[in-house]
mmCIF file of C-alpha atoms and ligand atoms in Angstrom:
data_model
loop_
_atom_site.group_PDB
_atom_site.id
_atom_site.type_symbol
_atom_site.label_atom_id
_atom_site.label_comp_id
_atom_site.label_asym_id
_atom_site.label_seq_id
_atom_site.Cartn_x
_atom_site.Cartn_y
_atom_site.Cartn_z
ATOM 1 C CA MET A 1 91.514 100.746 78.434
ATOM 2 C CA THR A 2 89.510 99.654 80.939
ATOM 3 C CA ASN A 3 90.359 101.648 83.226
ATOM 4 C CA ASN A 4 88.355 104.631 81.161
ATOM 5 C CA MET A 5 85.005 101.215 81.140
ATOM 6 C CA ILE A 6 85.522 101.911 85.193
ATOM 7 C CA LYS A 7 85.303 105.337 85.302
ATOM 8 C CA GLN A 8 82.315 104.908 82.994
ATOM 9 C CA ALA A 9 80.417 102.265 85.169
ATOM 10 C CA GLU A 10 81.198 105.043 88.859
ATOM 11 C CA ASP A 11 79.422 107.891 86.414
ATOM 12 C CA TYR A 12 77.052 105.106 85.629
ATOM 13 C CA VAL A 13 75.635 104.331 89.276
ATOM 14 C CA LYS A 14 76.232 108.297 91.066
ATOM 15 C CA VAL A 15 73.630 109.175 88.773
ATOM 16 C CA LEU A 16 71.771 106.029 89.517
ATOM 17 C CA LEU A 17 72.018 106.353 93.317
ATOM 18 C CA GLU A 18 72.678 109.795 93.744
ATOM 19 C CA LYS A 19 69.585 110.382 95.969
ATOM 20 C CA GLU A 20 68.870 106.651 96.920
ATOM 21 C CA ARG A 21 68.459 107.177 100.953
ATOM 22 C CA SER A 22 67.069 103.009 102.071
ATOM 23 C CA GLY A 23 71.379 102.503 102.721
ATOM 24 C CA HIS A 24 72.080 101.938 99.563
ATOM 25 C CA ASP A 25 73.912 105.675 97.946
ATOM 26 C CA TYR A 26 76.865 105.608 96.273
ATOM 27 C CA TYR A 27 79.226 105.550 99.807
ATOM 28 C CA HIS A 28 77.778 102.144 99.593
ATOM 29 C CA ILE A 29 78.833 101.952 96.636
ATOM 30 C CA GLU A 30 82.096 102.410 96.952
ATOM 31 C CA ARG A 31 82.657 101.008 100.092
ATOM 32 C CA VAL A 32 81.449 97.443 99.223
ATOM 33 C CA ARG A 33 84.397 98.370 95.613
ATOM 34 C CA LYS A 34 87.118 98.498 97.928
ATOM 35 C CA LEU A 35 86.292 95.547 100.270
ATOM 36 C CA ALA A 36 85.816 93.244 97.077
ATOM 37 C CA LEU A 37 88.963 94.687 96.085
ATOM 38 C CA TYR A 38 91.461 94.204 99.124
ATOM 39 C CA ILE A 39 89.515 90.297 99.313
ATOM 40 C CA ALA A 40 90.133 89.760 95.449
ATOM 41 C CA LYS A 41 93.661 90.728 95.577
ATOM 42 C CA LYS A 42 94.229 88.614 98.365
ATOM 43 C CA GLU A 43 92.235 85.640 95.992
ATOM 44 C CA LYS A 44 93.303 86.242 92.818
ATOM 45 C CA ALA A 45 90.809 86.745 92.023
ATOM 46 C CA ASN A 46 90.104 89.098 87.970
ATOM 47 C CA LEU A 47 90.338 92.273 89.578
ATOM 48 C CA PHE A 48 88.187 93.975 86.398
ATOM 49 C CA ILE A 49 85.091 91.508 86.644
ATOM 50 C CA VAL A 50 85.558 92.210 90.079
ATOM 51 C CA GLU A 51 85.897 95.855 90.241
ATOM 52 C CA MET A 52 83.221 96.174 87.332
ATOM 53 C CA ALA A 53 79.869 94.054 89.296
ATOM 54 C CA ALA A 54 80.943 96.257 93.301
ATOM 55 C CA LEU A 55 80.143 98.915 91.021
ATOM 56 C CA LEU A 56 77.192 98.157 89.314
ATOM 57 C CA HIS A 57 75.203 95.113 91.703
ATOM 58 C CA ASP A 58 73.048 97.728 92.621
ATOM 59 C CA THR A 59 71.935 99.485 89.156
ATOM 60 C CA VAL A 60 69.489 95.822 89.023
ATOM 61 C CA ASP A 61 68.216 95.673 92.732
ATOM 62 C CA GLU A 62 64.457 95.104 92.209
ATOM 63 C CA LYS A 63 64.014 96.719 95.888
ATOM 64 C CA LEU A 64 65.060 99.735 94.472
ATOM 65 C CA PHE A 65 64.351 99.813 90.270
ATOM 66 C CA ASP A 66 61.997 98.158 88.159
ATOM 67 C CA GLU A 67 64.250 95.550 87.938
ATOM 68 C CA GLU A 68 63.207 94.576 83.315
ATOM 69 C CA THR A 69 64.052 98.438 82.595
ATOM 70 C CA ALA A 70 67.465 98.058 84.997
ATOM 71 C CA TYR A 71 68.690 94.930 82.681
ATOM 72 C CA ALA A 72 67.497 96.738 79.377
ATOM 73 C CA ASN A 73 69.282 100.324 80.584
ATOM 74 C CA LEU A 74 72.748 98.340 82.070
ATOM 75 C CA GLU A 75 72.536 96.672 78.843
ATOM 76 C CA LEU A 76 72.475 99.677 76.665
ATOM 77 C CA PHE A 77 75.317 100.712 78.918
ATOM 78 C CA PHE A 78 77.265 97.849 78.786
ATOM 79 C CA ASN A 79 77.139 98.659 74.440
ATOM 80 C CA GLN A 80 78.289 102.493 74.821
ATOM 81 C CA ILE A 81 81.099 101.216 76.648
ATOM 82 C CA GLU A 82 81.556 98.600 74.246
ATOM 83 C CA LEU A 83 81.749 95.818 77.049
ATOM 84 C CA PRO A 84 83.249 92.053 74.963
ATOM 85 C CA GLN A 85 80.558 89.650 75.399
ATOM 86 C CA LYS A 86 82.263 87.553 77.978
ATOM 87 C CA ASP A 87 82.536 90.333 80.612
ATOM 88 C CA ARG A 88 78.945 91.197 80.400
ATOM 89 C CA GLU A 89 78.144 87.030 81.149
ATOM 90 C CA ALA A 90 80.642 87.165 84.027
ATOM 91 C CA ILE A 91 78.728 90.888 85.627
ATOM 92 C CA ILE A 92 75.535 89.779 84.525
ATOM 93 C CA HIS A 93 75.266 86.484 86.149
ATOM 94 C CA ILE A 94 77.045 88.033 89.608
ATOM 95 C CA LEU A 95 74.661 90.998 89.686
ATOM 96 C CA LYS A 96 71.464 88.455 89.106
ATOM 97 C CA TYR A 97 72.561 85.177 91.836
ATOM 98 C CA MET A 98 74.211 87.731 94.552
ATOM 99 C CA SER A 99 71.424 88.902 96.521
ATOM 100 C CA PHE A 100 69.869 87.258 99.497
ATOM 101 C CA LYS A 101 66.237 87.105 98.622
ATOM 102 C CA GLY A 102 65.324 85.601 101.506
ATOM 103 C CA GLY A 103 67.721 82.835 101.171
ATOM 104 C CA ILE A 104 66.621 81.939 97.481
ATOM 105 C CA ASN A 105 69.514 82.193 95.573
ATOM 106 C CA GLU A 106 72.013 80.411 97.695
ATOM 107 C CA GLY A 107 74.463 78.389 96.273
ATOM 108 C CA LYS A 108 73.368 79.811 92.648
ATOM 109 C CA LEU A 109 76.721 81.862 92.248
ATOM 110 C CA LYS A 110 78.848 80.248 90.490
ATOM 111 C CA SER A 111 82.273 82.510 89.727
ATOM 112 C CA LEU A 112 85.363 83.403 92.096
ATOM 113 C CA GLU A 113 83.903 86.565 91.498
ATOM 114 C CA GLY A 114 80.777 87.185 92.799
ATOM 115 C CA HIS A 115 81.551 85.562 95.781
ATOM 116 C CA ILE A 116 84.076 88.042 96.613
ATOM 117 C CA VAL A 117 81.722 90.994 95.568
ATOM 118 C CA GLN A 118 79.127 89.583 97.750
ATOM 119 C CA ASP A 119 81.005 88.673 100.587
ATOM 120 C CA ALA A 120 82.166 92.961 100.288
ATOM 121 C CA ASP A 121 78.355 93.731 100.547
ATOM 122 C CA ARG A 122 77.872 91.563 102.920
ATOM 123 C CA LEU A 123 80.057 92.875 105.094
ATOM 124 C CA ASP A 124 78.619 96.265 104.074
ATOM 125 C CA ALA A 125 74.875 94.838 105.997
ATOM 126 C CA LEU A 126 77.592 94.197 109.689
ATOM 127 C CA GLY A 127 78.559 96.547 111.974
ATOM 128 C CA ALA A 128 78.311 99.581 112.717
ATOM 129 C CA ILE A 129 77.250 100.530 109.597
ATOM 130 C CA GLY A 130 75.041 97.178 108.600
ATOM 131 C CA ILE A 131 72.894 98.185 111.955
ATOM 132 C CA ALA A 132 71.821 102.037 110.169
ATOM 133 C CA ARG A 133 71.492 101.163 107.194
ATOM 134 C CA THR A 134 69.348 98.350 108.769
ATOM 135 C CA PHE A 135 67.521 101.342 110.407
ATOM 136 C CA GLN A 136 67.740 103.568 107.337
ATOM 137 C CA PHE A 137 65.842 101.062 105.056
ATOM 138 C CA ALA A 138 63.450 99.934 108.239
ATOM 139 C CA GLY A 139 61.777 103.811 108.015
ATOM 140 C CA LYS A 140 62.486 104.621 104.250
ATOM 141 C CA PHE A 141 59.694 101.237 103.488
ATOM 142 C CA GLY A 142 57.570 101.915 106.336
ATOM 143 C CA GLU A 143 58.487 99.263 108.744
ATOM 144 C CA ALA A 144 58.296 99.648 112.616
ATOM 145 C CA MET A 145 61.767 99.699 114.555
ATOM 146 C CA TYR A 146 60.465 96.945 116.437
ATOM 147 C CA ASP A 147 56.717 95.756 117.457
ATOM 148 C CA PRO A 148 56.884 92.415 119.679
ATOM 149 C CA ASN A 149 53.214 91.460 117.730
ATOM 150 C CA ILE A 150 55.108 90.684 114.225
ATOM 151 C CA LYS A 151 57.188 87.320 114.516
ATOM 152 C CA VAL A 152 60.647 87.041 112.633
ATOM 153 C CA ARG A 153 59.955 84.497 110.365
ATOM 154 C CA GLU A 154 61.847 81.214 110.341
ATOM 155 C CA ASP A 155 61.171 80.479 106.608
ATOM 156 C CA LEU A 156 61.689 83.846 103.998
ATOM 157 C CA THR A 157 62.019 82.018 100.677
ATOM 158 C CA LYS A 158 59.043 83.208 100.024
ATOM 159 C CA THR A 159 57.184 85.869 101.857
ATOM 160 C CA TYR A 160 60.980 88.050 101.766
ATOM 161 C CA ARG A 161 59.895 90.845 99.792
ATOM 162 C CA GLU A 162 57.568 91.557 102.605
ATOM 163 C CA PRO A 163 57.704 93.936 105.213
ATOM 164 C CA SER A 164 59.436 93.142 108.201
ATOM 165 C CA THR A 165 60.698 95.201 111.167
ATOM 166 C CA ALA A 166 64.603 96.550 111.262
ATOM 167 C CA ILE A 167 65.064 94.505 115.462
ATOM 168 C CA ASN A 168 63.461 91.495 113.143
ATOM 169 C CA HIS A 169 65.843 92.134 109.886
ATOM 170 C CA PHE A 170 68.645 91.119 112.633
ATOM 171 C CA TYR A 171 66.958 87.433 113.053
ATOM 172 C CA GLU A 172 65.739 87.057 109.891
ATOM 173 C CA LYS A 173 69.137 88.083 107.198
ATOM 174 C CA LEU A 174 71.516 89.534 109.833
ATOM 175 C CA PHE A 175 73.053 87.137 112.429
ATOM 176 C CA LYS A 176 72.547 84.458 109.650
ATOM 177 C CA LEU A 177 75.294 86.183 107.243
ATOM 178 C CA LYS A 178 78.247 85.238 109.387
ATOM 179 C CA ASP A 179 77.956 81.753 108.364
ATOM 180 C CA LEU A 180 77.497 82.698 105.153
ATOM 181 C CA MET A 181 81.169 84.066 103.675
ATOM 182 C CA ASN A 182 82.382 82.668 100.874
ATOM 183 C CA THR A 183 85.660 83.579 101.744
ATOM 184 C CA THR A 184 88.674 83.257 104.351
ATOM 185 C CA THR A 185 89.344 86.744 104.349
ATOM 186 C CA GLY A 186 85.056 87.748 104.623
ATOM 187 C CA LYS A 187 84.780 84.816 107.235
ATOM 188 C CA GLN A 188 87.445 86.991 109.213
ATOM 189 C CA LEU A 189 85.656 90.180 108.972
ATOM 190 C CA ALA A 190 82.333 89.476 109.801
ATOM 191 C CA GLU A 191 83.239 88.189 113.182
ATOM 192 C CA GLU A 192 83.784 91.379 114.731
ATOM 193 C CA LYS A 193 80.615 93.475 113.544
ATOM 194 C CA HIS A 194 78.966 90.403 114.026
ATOM 195 C CA ALA A 195 80.031 90.191 117.821
ATOM 196 C CA TYR A 196 79.420 94.253 117.839
ATOM 197 C CA MET A 197 75.219 93.645 116.795
ATOM 198 C CA GLU A 198 75.424 91.140 119.182
ATOM 199 C CA GLN A 199 76.177 93.644 121.416
ATOM 200 C CA PHE A 200 73.736 95.873 120.056
ATOM 201 C CA ILE A 201 70.907 93.546 120.233
ATOM 202 C CA GLU A 202 71.713 92.785 124.138
ATOM 203 C CA MET A 203 71.440 96.676 125.326
ATOM 204 C CA PHE A 204 68.598 97.266 122.690
ATOM 205 C CA PHE A 205 66.556 94.865 124.597
ATOM 206 C CA HIS A 206 67.965 95.314 128.081
ATOM 207 C CA GLU A 207 66.146 99.107 127.424
ATOM 208 C CA TRP A 208 62.885 98.011 125.575
ATOM 209 C CA ASN A 209 62.551 95.373 128.860
ATOM 210 C CA GLY A 210 62.896 98.918 131.138
ATOM 211 C CA ILE A 211 63.765 98.889 134.775
ATOM 212 C CA LYS A 212 62.048 95.715 136.117
HETATM 213 P P1 ADP B 1 70.686 91.768 99.288
HETATM 214 O O1 ADP B 1 71.502 92.475 98.110
HETATM 215 O O2 ADP B 1 71.640 90.180 100.265
HETATM 216 O O3 ADP B 1 69.427 91.293 98.723
HETATM 217 P P2 ADP B 1 69.409 94.116 100.668
HETATM 218 O O4 ADP B 1 69.688 95.067 99.577
HETATM 219 O O5 ADP B 1 68.261 93.686 101.074
HETATM 220 O O6 ADP B 1 71.184 92.604 100.149
HETATM 221 O O7 ADP B 1 69.965 94.507 101.941
HETATM 222 C C1 ADP B 1 71.345 95.394 101.910
HETATM 223 C C2 ADP B 1 70.901 96.501 103.350
HETATM 224 O O8 ADP B 1 70.044 96.496 103.395
HETATM 225 C C3 ADP B 1 70.492 94.979 104.594
HETATM 226 O O9 ADP B 1 71.713 94.732 105.471
HETATM 227 C C4 ADP B 1 70.008 96.352 105.595
HETATM 228 O O10 ADP B 1 70.278 97.145 106.629
HETATM 229 C C5 ADP B 1 68.670 96.785 104.745
HETATM 230 N N1 ADP B 1 67.403 96.183 104.796
HETATM 231 C C6 ADP B 1 66.897 94.815 103.205
HETATM 232 N N2 ADP B 1 66.150 93.986 104.217
HETATM 233 C C7 ADP B 1 65.430 95.092 104.968
HETATM 234 C C8 ADP B 1 64.144 94.962 105.958
HETATM 235 N N3 ADP B 1 63.177 94.182 105.007
HETATM 236 N N4 ADP B 1 64.598 95.917 106.769
HETATM 237 C C9 ADP B 1 65.563 96.808 107.593
HETATM 238 N N5 ADP B 1 66.535 96.819 106.693
HETATM 239 C C10 ADP B 1 66.177 95.823 105.584
HETATM 240 NI NI1 NI B 2 74.372 96.494 97.489
#
């Protein structure tokens, strides 16, 4: 029964993210799903909710879709698979509050399952893949790779929708994620990826500044 629902969620998200080219393609979803299930088993969380939320988490992202339409479509999908009301609520709560949005959502996510999917999504924003996704995102949305005239913003809560640069994104979000991990496993996995990004940024500026 639940296996069938998971398969249908997989098909639903595949269609929506098929042509996605800002770092949120179906392979991102698969990585988040795998990582989330790995953490969920350690934390003894509800695996069905974790897997469904991981699969569906980017189908309602305001950067990719019109939010209102996306939630209406999700409701139709839930009707189609006859998902029980309490599962819908658990999944929607996660989808609504897991996104960073400049920090405005911090503290709003209440469930263990939500904390796990959020950690998995954030882990995929870090490390080598995190770096690659950031530049793909910046290219797609017309941001500069780097521009010394564009300053890193301290407080993003009101301006998180405005464009930045790929390099600024490391300071505005990515370097903060390590300390925002919810689970012990998430924290451990974030360490190595964080260190790798620091090395990358160091080399980037070394090359940017050239030979003195
Ligand atoms: P969240 O679900 O936490 O809001 P996003 O979907 O905003 O996460 O971000 C996912 C990834 O997309 C980021 O980790 C980054 O790689 C990329 N990204 C998001 N915003 C930007 C940006 N302004 N500049 C460059 N990359 C970005
Ligand atoms: Ni995601």
